[in-house]
JSON list of C-alpha atoms in Angstrom, two decimals:
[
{"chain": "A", "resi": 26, "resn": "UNK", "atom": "CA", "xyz": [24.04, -4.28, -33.72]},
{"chain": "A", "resi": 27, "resn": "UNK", "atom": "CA", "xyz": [20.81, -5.87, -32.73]},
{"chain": "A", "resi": 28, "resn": "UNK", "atom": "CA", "xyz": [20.91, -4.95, -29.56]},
{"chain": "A", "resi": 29, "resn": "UNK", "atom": "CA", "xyz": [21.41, -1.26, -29.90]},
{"chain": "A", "resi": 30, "resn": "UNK", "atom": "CA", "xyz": [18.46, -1.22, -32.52]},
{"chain": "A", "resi": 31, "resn": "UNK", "atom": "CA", "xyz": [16.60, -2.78, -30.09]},
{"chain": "A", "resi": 32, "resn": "UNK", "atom": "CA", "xyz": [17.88, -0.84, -27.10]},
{"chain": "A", "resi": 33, "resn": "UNK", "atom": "CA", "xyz": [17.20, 2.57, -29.71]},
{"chain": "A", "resi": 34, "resn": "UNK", "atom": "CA", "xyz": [13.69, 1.01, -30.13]},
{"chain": "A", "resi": 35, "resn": "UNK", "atom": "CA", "xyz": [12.79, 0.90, -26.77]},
{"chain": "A", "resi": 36, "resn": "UNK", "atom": "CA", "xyz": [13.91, 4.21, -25.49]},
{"chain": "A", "resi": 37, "resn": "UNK", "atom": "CA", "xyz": [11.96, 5.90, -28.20]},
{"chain": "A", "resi": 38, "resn": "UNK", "atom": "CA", "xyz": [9.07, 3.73, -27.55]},
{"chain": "A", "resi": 39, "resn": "UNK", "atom": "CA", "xyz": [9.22, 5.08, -23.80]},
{"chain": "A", "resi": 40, "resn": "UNK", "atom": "CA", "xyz": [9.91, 8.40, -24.77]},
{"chain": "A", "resi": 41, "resn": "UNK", "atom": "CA", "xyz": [6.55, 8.24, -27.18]},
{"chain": "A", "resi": 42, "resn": "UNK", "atom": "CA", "xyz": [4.91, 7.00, -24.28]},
{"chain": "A", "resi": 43, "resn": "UNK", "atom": "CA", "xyz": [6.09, 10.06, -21.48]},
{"chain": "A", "resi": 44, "resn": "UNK", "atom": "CA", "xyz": [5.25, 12.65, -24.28]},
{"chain": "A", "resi": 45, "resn": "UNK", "atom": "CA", "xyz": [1.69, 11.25, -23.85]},
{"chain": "A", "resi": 46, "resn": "UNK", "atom": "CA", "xyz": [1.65, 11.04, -19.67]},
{"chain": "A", "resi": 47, "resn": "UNK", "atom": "CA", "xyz": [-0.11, 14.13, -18.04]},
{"chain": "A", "resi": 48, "resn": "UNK", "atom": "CA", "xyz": [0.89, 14.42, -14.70]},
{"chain": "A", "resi": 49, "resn": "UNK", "atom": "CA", "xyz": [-1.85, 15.77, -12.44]},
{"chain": "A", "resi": 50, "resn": "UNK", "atom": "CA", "xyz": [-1.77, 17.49, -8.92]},
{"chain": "A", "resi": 51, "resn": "UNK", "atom": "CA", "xyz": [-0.81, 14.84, -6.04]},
{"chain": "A", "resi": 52, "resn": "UNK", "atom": "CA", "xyz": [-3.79, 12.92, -4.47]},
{"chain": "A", "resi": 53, "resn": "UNK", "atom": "CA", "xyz": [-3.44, 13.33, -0.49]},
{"chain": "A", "resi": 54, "resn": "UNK", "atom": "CA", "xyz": [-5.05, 10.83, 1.55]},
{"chain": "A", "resi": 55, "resn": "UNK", "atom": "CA", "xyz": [-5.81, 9.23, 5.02]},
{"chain": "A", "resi": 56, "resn": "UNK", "atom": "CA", "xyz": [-8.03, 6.55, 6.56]},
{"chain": "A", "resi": 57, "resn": "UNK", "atom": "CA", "xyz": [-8.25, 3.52, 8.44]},
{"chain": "A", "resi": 58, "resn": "UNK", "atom": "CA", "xyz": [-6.29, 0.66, 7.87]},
{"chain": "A", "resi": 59, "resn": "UNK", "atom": "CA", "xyz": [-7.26, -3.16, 9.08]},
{"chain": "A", "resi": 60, "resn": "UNK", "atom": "CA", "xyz": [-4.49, -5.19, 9.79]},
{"chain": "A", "resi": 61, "resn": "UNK", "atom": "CA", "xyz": [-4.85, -9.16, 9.85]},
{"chain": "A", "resi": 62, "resn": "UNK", "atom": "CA", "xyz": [-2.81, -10.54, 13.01]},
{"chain": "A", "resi": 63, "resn": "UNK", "atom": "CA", "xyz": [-1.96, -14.00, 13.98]},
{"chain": "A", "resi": 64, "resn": "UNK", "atom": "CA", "xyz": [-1.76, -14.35, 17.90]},
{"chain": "A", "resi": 65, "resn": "UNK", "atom": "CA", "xyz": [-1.64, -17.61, 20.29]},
{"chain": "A", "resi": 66, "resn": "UNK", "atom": "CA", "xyz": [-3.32, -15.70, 22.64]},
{"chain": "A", "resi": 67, "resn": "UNK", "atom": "CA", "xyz": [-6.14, -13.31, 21.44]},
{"chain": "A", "resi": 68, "resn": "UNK", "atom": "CA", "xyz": [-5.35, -11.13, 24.55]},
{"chain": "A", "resi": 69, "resn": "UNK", "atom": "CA", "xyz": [-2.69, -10.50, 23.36]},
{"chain": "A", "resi": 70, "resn": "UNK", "atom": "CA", "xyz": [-3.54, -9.24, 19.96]},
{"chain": "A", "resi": 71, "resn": "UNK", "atom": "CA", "xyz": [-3.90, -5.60, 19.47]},
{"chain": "A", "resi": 72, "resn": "UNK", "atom": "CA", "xyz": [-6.83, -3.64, 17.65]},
{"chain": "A", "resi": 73, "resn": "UNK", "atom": "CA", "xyz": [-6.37, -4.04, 13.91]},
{"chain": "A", "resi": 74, "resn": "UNK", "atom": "CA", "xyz": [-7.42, -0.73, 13.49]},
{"chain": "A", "resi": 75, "resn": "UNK", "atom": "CA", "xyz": [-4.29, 1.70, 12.42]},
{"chain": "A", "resi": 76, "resn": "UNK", "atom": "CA", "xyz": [-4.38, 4.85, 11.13]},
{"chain": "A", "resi": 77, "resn": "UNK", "atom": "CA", "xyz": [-2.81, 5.45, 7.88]},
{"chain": "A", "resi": 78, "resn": "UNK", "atom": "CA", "xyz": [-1.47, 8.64, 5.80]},
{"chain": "A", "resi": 79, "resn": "UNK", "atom": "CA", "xyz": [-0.27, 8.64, 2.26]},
{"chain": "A", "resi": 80, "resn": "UNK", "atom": "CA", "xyz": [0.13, 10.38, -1.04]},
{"chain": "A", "resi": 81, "resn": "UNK", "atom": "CA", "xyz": [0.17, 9.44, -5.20]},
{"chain": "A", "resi": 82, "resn": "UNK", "atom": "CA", "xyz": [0.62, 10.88, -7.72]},
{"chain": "A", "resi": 83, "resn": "UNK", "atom": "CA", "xyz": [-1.66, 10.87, -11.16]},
{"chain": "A", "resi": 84, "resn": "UNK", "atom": "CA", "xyz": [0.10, 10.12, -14.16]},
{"chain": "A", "resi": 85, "resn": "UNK", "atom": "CA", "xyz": [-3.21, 10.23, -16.81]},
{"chain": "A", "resi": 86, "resn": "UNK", "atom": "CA", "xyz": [-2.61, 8.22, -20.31]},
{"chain": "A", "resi": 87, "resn": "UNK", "atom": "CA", "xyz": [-6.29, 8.83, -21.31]},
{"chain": "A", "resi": 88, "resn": "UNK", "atom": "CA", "xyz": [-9.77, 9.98, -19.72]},
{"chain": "A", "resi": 89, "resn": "UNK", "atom": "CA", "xyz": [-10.67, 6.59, -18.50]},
{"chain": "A", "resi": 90, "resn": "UNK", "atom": "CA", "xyz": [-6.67, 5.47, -17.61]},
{"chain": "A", "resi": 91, "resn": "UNK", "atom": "CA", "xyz": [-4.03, 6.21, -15.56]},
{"chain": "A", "resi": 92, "resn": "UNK", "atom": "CA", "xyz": [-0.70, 5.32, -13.64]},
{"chain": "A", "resi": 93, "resn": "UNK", "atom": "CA", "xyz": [-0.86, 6.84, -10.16]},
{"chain": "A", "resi": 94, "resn": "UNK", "atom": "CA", "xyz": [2.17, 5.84, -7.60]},
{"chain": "A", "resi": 95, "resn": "UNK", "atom": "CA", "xyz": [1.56, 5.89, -4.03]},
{"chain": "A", "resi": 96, "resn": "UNK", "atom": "CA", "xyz": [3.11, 6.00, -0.83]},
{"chain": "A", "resi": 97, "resn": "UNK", "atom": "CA", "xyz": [1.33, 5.09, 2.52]},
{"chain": "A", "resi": 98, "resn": "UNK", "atom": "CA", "xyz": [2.64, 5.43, 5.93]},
{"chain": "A", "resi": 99, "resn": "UNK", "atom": "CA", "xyz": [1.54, 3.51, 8.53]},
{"chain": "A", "resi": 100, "resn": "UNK", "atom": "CA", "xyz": [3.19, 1.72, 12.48]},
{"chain": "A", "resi": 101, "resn": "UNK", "atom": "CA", "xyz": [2.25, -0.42, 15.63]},
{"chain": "A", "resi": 102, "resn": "UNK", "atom": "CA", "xyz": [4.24, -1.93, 17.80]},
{"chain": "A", "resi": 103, "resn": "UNK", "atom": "CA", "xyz": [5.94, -5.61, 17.37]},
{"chain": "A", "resi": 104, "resn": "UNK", "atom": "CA", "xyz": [6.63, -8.07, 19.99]},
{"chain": "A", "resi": 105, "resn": "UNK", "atom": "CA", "xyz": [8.03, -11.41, 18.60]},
{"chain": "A", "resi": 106, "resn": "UNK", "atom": "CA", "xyz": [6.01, -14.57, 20.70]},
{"chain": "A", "resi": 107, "resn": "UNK", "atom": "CA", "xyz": [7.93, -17.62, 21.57]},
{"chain": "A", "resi": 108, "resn": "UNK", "atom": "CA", "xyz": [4.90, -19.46, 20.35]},
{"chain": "A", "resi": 109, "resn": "UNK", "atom": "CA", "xyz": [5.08, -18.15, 16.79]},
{"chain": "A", "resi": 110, "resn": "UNK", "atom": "CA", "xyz": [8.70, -17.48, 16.34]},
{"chain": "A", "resi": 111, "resn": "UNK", "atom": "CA", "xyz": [8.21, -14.28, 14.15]},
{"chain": "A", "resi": 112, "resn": "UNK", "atom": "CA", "xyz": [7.17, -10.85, 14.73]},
{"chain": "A", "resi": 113, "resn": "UNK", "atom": "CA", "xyz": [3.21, -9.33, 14.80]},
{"chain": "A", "resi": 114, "resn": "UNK", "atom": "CA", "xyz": [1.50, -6.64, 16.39]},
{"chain": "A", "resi": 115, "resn": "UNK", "atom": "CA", "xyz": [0.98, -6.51, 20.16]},
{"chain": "A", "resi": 116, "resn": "UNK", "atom": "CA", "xyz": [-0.89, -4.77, 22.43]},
{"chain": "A", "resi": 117, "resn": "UNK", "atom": "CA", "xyz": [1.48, -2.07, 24.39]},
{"chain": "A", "resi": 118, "resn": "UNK", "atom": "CA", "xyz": [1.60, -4.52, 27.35]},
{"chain": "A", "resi": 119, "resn": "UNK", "atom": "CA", "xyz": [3.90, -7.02, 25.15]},
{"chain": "A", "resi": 120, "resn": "UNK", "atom": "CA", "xyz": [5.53, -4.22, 22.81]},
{"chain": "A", "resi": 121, "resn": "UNK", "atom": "CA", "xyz": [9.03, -5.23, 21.90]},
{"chain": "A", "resi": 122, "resn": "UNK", "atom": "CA", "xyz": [9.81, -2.14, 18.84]},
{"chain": "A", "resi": 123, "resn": "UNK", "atom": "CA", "xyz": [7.30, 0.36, 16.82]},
{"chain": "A", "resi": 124, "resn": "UNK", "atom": "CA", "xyz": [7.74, -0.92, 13.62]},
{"chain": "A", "resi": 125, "resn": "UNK", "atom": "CA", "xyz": [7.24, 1.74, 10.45]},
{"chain": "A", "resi": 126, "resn": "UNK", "atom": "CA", "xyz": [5.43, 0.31, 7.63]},
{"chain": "A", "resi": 127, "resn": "UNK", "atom": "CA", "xyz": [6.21, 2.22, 4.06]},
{"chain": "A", "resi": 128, "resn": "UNK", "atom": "CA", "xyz": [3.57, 0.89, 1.21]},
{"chain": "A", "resi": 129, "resn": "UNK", "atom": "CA", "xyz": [4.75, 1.19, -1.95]},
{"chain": "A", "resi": 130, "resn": "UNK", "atom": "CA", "xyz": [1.93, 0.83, -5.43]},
{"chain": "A", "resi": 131, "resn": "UNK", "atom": "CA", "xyz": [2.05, 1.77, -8.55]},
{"chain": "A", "resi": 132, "resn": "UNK", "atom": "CA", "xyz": [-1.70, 1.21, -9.09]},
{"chain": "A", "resi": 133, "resn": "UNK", "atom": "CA", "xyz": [-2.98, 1.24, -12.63]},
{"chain": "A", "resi": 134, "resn": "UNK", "atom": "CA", "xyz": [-6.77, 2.96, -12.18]},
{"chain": "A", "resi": 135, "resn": "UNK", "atom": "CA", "xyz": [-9.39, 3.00, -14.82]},
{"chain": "A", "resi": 136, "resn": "UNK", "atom": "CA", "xyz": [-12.66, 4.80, -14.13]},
{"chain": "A", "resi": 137, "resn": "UNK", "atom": "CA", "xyz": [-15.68, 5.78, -15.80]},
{"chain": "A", "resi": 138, "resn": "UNK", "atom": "CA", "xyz": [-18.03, 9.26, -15.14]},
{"chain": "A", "resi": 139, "resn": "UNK", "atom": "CA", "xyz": [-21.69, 8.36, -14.12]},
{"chain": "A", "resi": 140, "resn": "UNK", "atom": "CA", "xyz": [-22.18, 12.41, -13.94]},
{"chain": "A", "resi": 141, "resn": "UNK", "atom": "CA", "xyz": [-20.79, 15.55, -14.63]},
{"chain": "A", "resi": 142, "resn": "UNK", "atom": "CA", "xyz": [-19.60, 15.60, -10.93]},
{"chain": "A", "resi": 143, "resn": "UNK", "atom": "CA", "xyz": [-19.18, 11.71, -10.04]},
{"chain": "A", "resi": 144, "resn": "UNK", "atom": "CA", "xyz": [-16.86, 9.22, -11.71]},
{"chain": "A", "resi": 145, "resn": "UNK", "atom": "CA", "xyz": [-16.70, 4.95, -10.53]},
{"chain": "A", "resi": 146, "resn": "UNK", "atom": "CA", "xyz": [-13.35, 3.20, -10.81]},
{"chain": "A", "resi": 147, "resn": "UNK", "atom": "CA", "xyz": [-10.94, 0.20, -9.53]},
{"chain": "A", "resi": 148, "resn": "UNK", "atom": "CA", "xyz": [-7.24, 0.01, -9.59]},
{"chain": "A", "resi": 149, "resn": "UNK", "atom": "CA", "xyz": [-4.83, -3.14, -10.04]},
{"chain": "A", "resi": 150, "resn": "UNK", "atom": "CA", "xyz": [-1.22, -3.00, -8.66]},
{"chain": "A", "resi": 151, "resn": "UNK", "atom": "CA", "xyz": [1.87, -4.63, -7.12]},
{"chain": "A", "resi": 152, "resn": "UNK", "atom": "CA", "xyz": [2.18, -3.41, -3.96]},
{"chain": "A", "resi": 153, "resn": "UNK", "atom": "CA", "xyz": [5.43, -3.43, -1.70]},
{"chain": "A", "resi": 154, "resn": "UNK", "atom": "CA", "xyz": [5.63, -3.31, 2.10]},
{"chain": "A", "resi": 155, "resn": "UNK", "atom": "CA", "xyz": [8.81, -1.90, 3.71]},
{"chain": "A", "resi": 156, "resn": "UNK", "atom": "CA", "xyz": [8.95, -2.40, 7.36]},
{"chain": "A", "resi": 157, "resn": "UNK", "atom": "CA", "xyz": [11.23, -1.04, 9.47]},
{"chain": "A", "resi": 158, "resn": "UNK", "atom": "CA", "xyz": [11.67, -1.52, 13.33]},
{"chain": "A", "resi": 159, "resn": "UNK", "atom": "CA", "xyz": [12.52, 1.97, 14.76]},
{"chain": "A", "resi": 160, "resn": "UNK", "atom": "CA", "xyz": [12.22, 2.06, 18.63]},
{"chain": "A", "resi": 161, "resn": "UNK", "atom": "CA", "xyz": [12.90, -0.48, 20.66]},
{"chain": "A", "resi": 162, "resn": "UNK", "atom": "CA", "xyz": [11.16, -0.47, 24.24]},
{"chain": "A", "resi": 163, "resn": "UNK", "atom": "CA", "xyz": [13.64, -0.87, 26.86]},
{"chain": "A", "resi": 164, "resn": "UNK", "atom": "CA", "xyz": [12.44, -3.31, 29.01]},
{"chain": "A", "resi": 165, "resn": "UNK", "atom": "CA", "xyz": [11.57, -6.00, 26.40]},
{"chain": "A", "resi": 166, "resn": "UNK", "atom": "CA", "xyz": [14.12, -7.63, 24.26]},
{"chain": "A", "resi": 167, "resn": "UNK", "atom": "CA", "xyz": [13.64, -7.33, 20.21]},
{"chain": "A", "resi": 168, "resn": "UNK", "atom": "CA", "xyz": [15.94, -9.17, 18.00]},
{"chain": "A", "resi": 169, "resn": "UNK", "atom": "CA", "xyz": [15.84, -6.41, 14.80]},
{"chain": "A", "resi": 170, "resn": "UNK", "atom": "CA", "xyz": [17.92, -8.98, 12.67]},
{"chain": "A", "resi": 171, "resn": "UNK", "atom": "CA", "xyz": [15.56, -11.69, 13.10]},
{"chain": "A", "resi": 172, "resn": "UNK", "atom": "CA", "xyz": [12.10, -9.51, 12.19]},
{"chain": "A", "resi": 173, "resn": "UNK", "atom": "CA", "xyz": [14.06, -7.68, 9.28]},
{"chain": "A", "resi": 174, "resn": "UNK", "atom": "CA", "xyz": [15.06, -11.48, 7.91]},
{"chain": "A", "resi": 175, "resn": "UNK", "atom": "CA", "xyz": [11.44, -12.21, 8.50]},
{"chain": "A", "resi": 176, "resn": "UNK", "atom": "CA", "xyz": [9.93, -9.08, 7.21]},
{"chain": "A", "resi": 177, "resn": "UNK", "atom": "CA", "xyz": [11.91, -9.37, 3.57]},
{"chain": "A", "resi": 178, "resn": "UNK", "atom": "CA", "xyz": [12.92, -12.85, 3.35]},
{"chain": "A", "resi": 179, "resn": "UNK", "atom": "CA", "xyz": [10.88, -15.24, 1.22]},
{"chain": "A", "resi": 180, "resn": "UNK", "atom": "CA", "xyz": [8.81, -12.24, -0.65]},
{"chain": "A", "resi": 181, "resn": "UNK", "atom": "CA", "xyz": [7.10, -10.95, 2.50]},
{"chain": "A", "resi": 182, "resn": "UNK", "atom": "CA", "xyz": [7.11, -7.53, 0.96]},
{"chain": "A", "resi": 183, "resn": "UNK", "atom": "CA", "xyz": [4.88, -8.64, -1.80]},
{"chain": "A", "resi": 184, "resn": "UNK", "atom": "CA", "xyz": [1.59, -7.56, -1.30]},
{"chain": "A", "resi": 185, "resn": "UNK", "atom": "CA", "xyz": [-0.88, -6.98, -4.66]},
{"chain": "A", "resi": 186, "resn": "UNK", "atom": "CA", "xyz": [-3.22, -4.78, -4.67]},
{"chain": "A", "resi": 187, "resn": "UNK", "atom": "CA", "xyz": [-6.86, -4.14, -5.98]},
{"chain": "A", "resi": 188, "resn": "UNK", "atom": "CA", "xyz": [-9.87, -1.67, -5.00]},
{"chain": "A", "resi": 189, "resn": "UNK", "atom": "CA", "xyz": [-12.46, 0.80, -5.87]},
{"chain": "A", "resi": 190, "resn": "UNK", "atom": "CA", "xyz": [-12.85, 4.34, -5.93]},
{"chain": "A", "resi": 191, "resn": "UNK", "atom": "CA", "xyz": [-15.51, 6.74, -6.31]},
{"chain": "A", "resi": 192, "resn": "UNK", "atom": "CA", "xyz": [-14.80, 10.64, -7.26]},
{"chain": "A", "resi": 193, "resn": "UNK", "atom": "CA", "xyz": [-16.19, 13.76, -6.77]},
{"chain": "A", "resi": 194, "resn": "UNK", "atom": "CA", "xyz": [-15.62, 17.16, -7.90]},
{"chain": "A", "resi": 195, "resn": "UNK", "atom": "CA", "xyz": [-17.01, 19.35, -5.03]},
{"chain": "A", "resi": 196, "resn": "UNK", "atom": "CA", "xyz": [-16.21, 22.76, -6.73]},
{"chain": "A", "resi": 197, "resn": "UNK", "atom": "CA", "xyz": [-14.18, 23.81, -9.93]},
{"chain": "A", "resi": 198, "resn": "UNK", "atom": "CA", "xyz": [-10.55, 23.17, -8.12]},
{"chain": "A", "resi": 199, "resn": "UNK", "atom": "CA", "xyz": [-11.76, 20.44, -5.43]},
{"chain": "A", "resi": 200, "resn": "UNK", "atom": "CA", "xyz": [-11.83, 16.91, -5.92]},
{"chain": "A", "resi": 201, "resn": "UNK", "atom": "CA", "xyz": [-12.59, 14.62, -3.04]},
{"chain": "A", "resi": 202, "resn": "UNK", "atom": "CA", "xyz": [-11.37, 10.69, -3.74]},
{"chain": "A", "resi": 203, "resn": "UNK", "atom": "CA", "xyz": [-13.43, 7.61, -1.64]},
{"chain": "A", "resi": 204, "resn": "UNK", "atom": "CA", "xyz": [-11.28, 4.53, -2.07]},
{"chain": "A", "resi": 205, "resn": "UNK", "atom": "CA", "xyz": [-11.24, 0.83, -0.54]},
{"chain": "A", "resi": 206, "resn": "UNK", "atom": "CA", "xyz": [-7.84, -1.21, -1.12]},
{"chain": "A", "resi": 207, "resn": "UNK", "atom": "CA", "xyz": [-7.21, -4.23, -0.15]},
{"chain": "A", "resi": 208, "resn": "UNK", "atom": "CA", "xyz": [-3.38, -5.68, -0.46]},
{"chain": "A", "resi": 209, "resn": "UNK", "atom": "CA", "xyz": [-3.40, -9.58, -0.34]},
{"chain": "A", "resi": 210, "resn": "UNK", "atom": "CA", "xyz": [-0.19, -11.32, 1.61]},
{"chain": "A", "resi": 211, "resn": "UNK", "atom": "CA", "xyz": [0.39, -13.91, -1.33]},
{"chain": "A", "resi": 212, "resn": "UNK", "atom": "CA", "xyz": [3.71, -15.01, -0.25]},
{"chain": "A", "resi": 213, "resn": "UNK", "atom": "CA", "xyz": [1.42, -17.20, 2.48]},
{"chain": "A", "resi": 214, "resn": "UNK", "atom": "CA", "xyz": [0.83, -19.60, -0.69]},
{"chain": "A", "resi": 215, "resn": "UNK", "atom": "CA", "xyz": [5.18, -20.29, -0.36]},
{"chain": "A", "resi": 216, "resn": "UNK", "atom": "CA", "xyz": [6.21, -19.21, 3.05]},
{"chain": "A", "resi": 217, "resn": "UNK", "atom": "CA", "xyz": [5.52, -22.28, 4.96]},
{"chain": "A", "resi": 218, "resn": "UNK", "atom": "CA", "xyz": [3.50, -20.48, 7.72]},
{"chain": "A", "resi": 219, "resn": "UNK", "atom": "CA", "xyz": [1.01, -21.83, 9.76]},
{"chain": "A", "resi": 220, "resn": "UNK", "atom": "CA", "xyz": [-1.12, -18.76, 9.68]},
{"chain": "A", "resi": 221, "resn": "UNK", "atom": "CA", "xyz": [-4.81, -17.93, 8.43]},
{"chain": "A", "resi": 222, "resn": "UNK", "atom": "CA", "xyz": [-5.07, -16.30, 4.94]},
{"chain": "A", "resi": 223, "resn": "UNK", "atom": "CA", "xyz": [-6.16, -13.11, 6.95]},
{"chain": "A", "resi": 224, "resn": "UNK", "atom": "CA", "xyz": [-2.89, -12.79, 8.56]},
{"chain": "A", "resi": 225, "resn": "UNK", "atom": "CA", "xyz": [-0.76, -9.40, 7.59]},
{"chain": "A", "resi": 226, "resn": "UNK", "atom": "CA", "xyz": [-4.44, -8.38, 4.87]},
{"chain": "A", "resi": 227, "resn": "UNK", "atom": "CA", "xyz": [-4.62, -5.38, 4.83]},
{"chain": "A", "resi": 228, "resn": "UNK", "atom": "CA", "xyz": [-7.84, -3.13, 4.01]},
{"chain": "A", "resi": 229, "resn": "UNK", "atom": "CA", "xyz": [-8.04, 0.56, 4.23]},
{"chain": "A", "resi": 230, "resn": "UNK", "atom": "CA", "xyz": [-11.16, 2.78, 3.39]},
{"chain": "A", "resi": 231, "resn": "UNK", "atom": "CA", "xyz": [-9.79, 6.33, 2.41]},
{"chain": "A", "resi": 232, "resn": "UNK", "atom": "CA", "xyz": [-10.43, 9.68, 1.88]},
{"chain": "A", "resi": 233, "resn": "UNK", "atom": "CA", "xyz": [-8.31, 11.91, 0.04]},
{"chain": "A", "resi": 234, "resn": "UNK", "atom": "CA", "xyz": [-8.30, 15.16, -1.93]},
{"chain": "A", "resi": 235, "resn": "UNK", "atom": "CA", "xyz": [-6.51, 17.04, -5.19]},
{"chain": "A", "resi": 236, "resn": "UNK", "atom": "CA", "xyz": [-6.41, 20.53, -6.60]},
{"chain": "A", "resi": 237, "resn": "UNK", "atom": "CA", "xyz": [-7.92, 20.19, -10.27]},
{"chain": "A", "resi": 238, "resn": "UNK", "atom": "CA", "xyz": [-8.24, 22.51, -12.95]},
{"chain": "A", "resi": 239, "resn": "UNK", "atom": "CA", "xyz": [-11.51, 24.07, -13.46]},
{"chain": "A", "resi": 240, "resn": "UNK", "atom": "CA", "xyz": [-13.59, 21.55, -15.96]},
{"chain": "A", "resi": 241, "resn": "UNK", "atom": "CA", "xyz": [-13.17, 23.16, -19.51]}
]
């Protein structure tokens, strides 16, 4: 009996909550993303420059808070070095498999106006990384089992998040969105790597744009 009370108690308590969520038009967004490599031989490493595409969506509690889920896409290519024993990016000379990267956050944001036109903010989440070898080369051998048991095992997915954003309403239905994120590899403090702490940071400075409803 207990349990169903309780199990009655928190589905109303969630549906209180959703009654109070107003879901705004999706954020769309691209930018540059820096990503940390570890390489035995730095002619070997690539630029850690990638481009990067993604999309969230707003999910407002209050003025100053809000959920907003988000989904960036991102690849290089992989080769897997005898030296290290794991996969990282290469430069197309040594490219084993193009590797697609899906980052998953549900970022809480909280911002605050400083204008009619101009609002500050910073956002807080637990981000997930997804990465997927896709093509495989050819001429250079890739073991997919042994970078997917890398990429997942031991919590390499994990990757919180935190940045800032600044936004600006251009015109009555434009909104332009300046963001820096920066998702932390913790699982470096269990994995038993060798690496440096910058190894598989990422940082991306975006830009990004929503529809809005004309300020009442």
């Amino acid at each position: 009996m207990k349990r169903l009370v309780t199990f009655f108690a928190i589905l109303f308590f969630s549906l209180g909550i959703l009654s109070a969520v107003e879901v705004e038009p999706p954020v769309f967004r691209g930018g540059m993303l820096y990503l940390g490599t570890d390489s035995e031989d730095p002619e070997k490493a690539p630029s850690p420059l990638l481009t990067a595409a993604g999309v969230s969506l707003p999910l407002r509690f209050s003025e100053h808070l809000w959920l907003e889920p988000a989904l960036t896409v991102h690849g290089t290519w992989y080769g897997i070095p005898d030296a290290l024993g794991y996969p990282v990016p290469v430069i197309n000379e040594w490219r084993e498999s193009w590797v697609l990267s899906l980052l998953i956050d549900p970022a809480l944001m909280m911002a605050w106006p400083v204008s009619d036109d101009l609002s500050l903010g910073f956002s807080a989440a637990p981000g997930f990384l997804f990465r997927f070898p896709l093509i495989a080369t050819g001429y250079r051998s890739f073991d997919n089992a042994a970078a997917l048991s890398y990429f997942f095992g031991q919590g390499r997915f994990f990757f919180p998040k935190t940045g800032v954003l600044c936004s600006w309403r251009v015109s009555e239905n434009l909104l332009l969105r300046f963001q820096t994120d920066v998702w932390f590899p913790l699982f470096h403090a269990w994995d038993r790597t060798s690496g440096p702490f910058y190894d598989q940071l990422m940082v991306c400075l975006w830009i990004g744009f929503s529809q809005t409803a004309p300020v009442k």
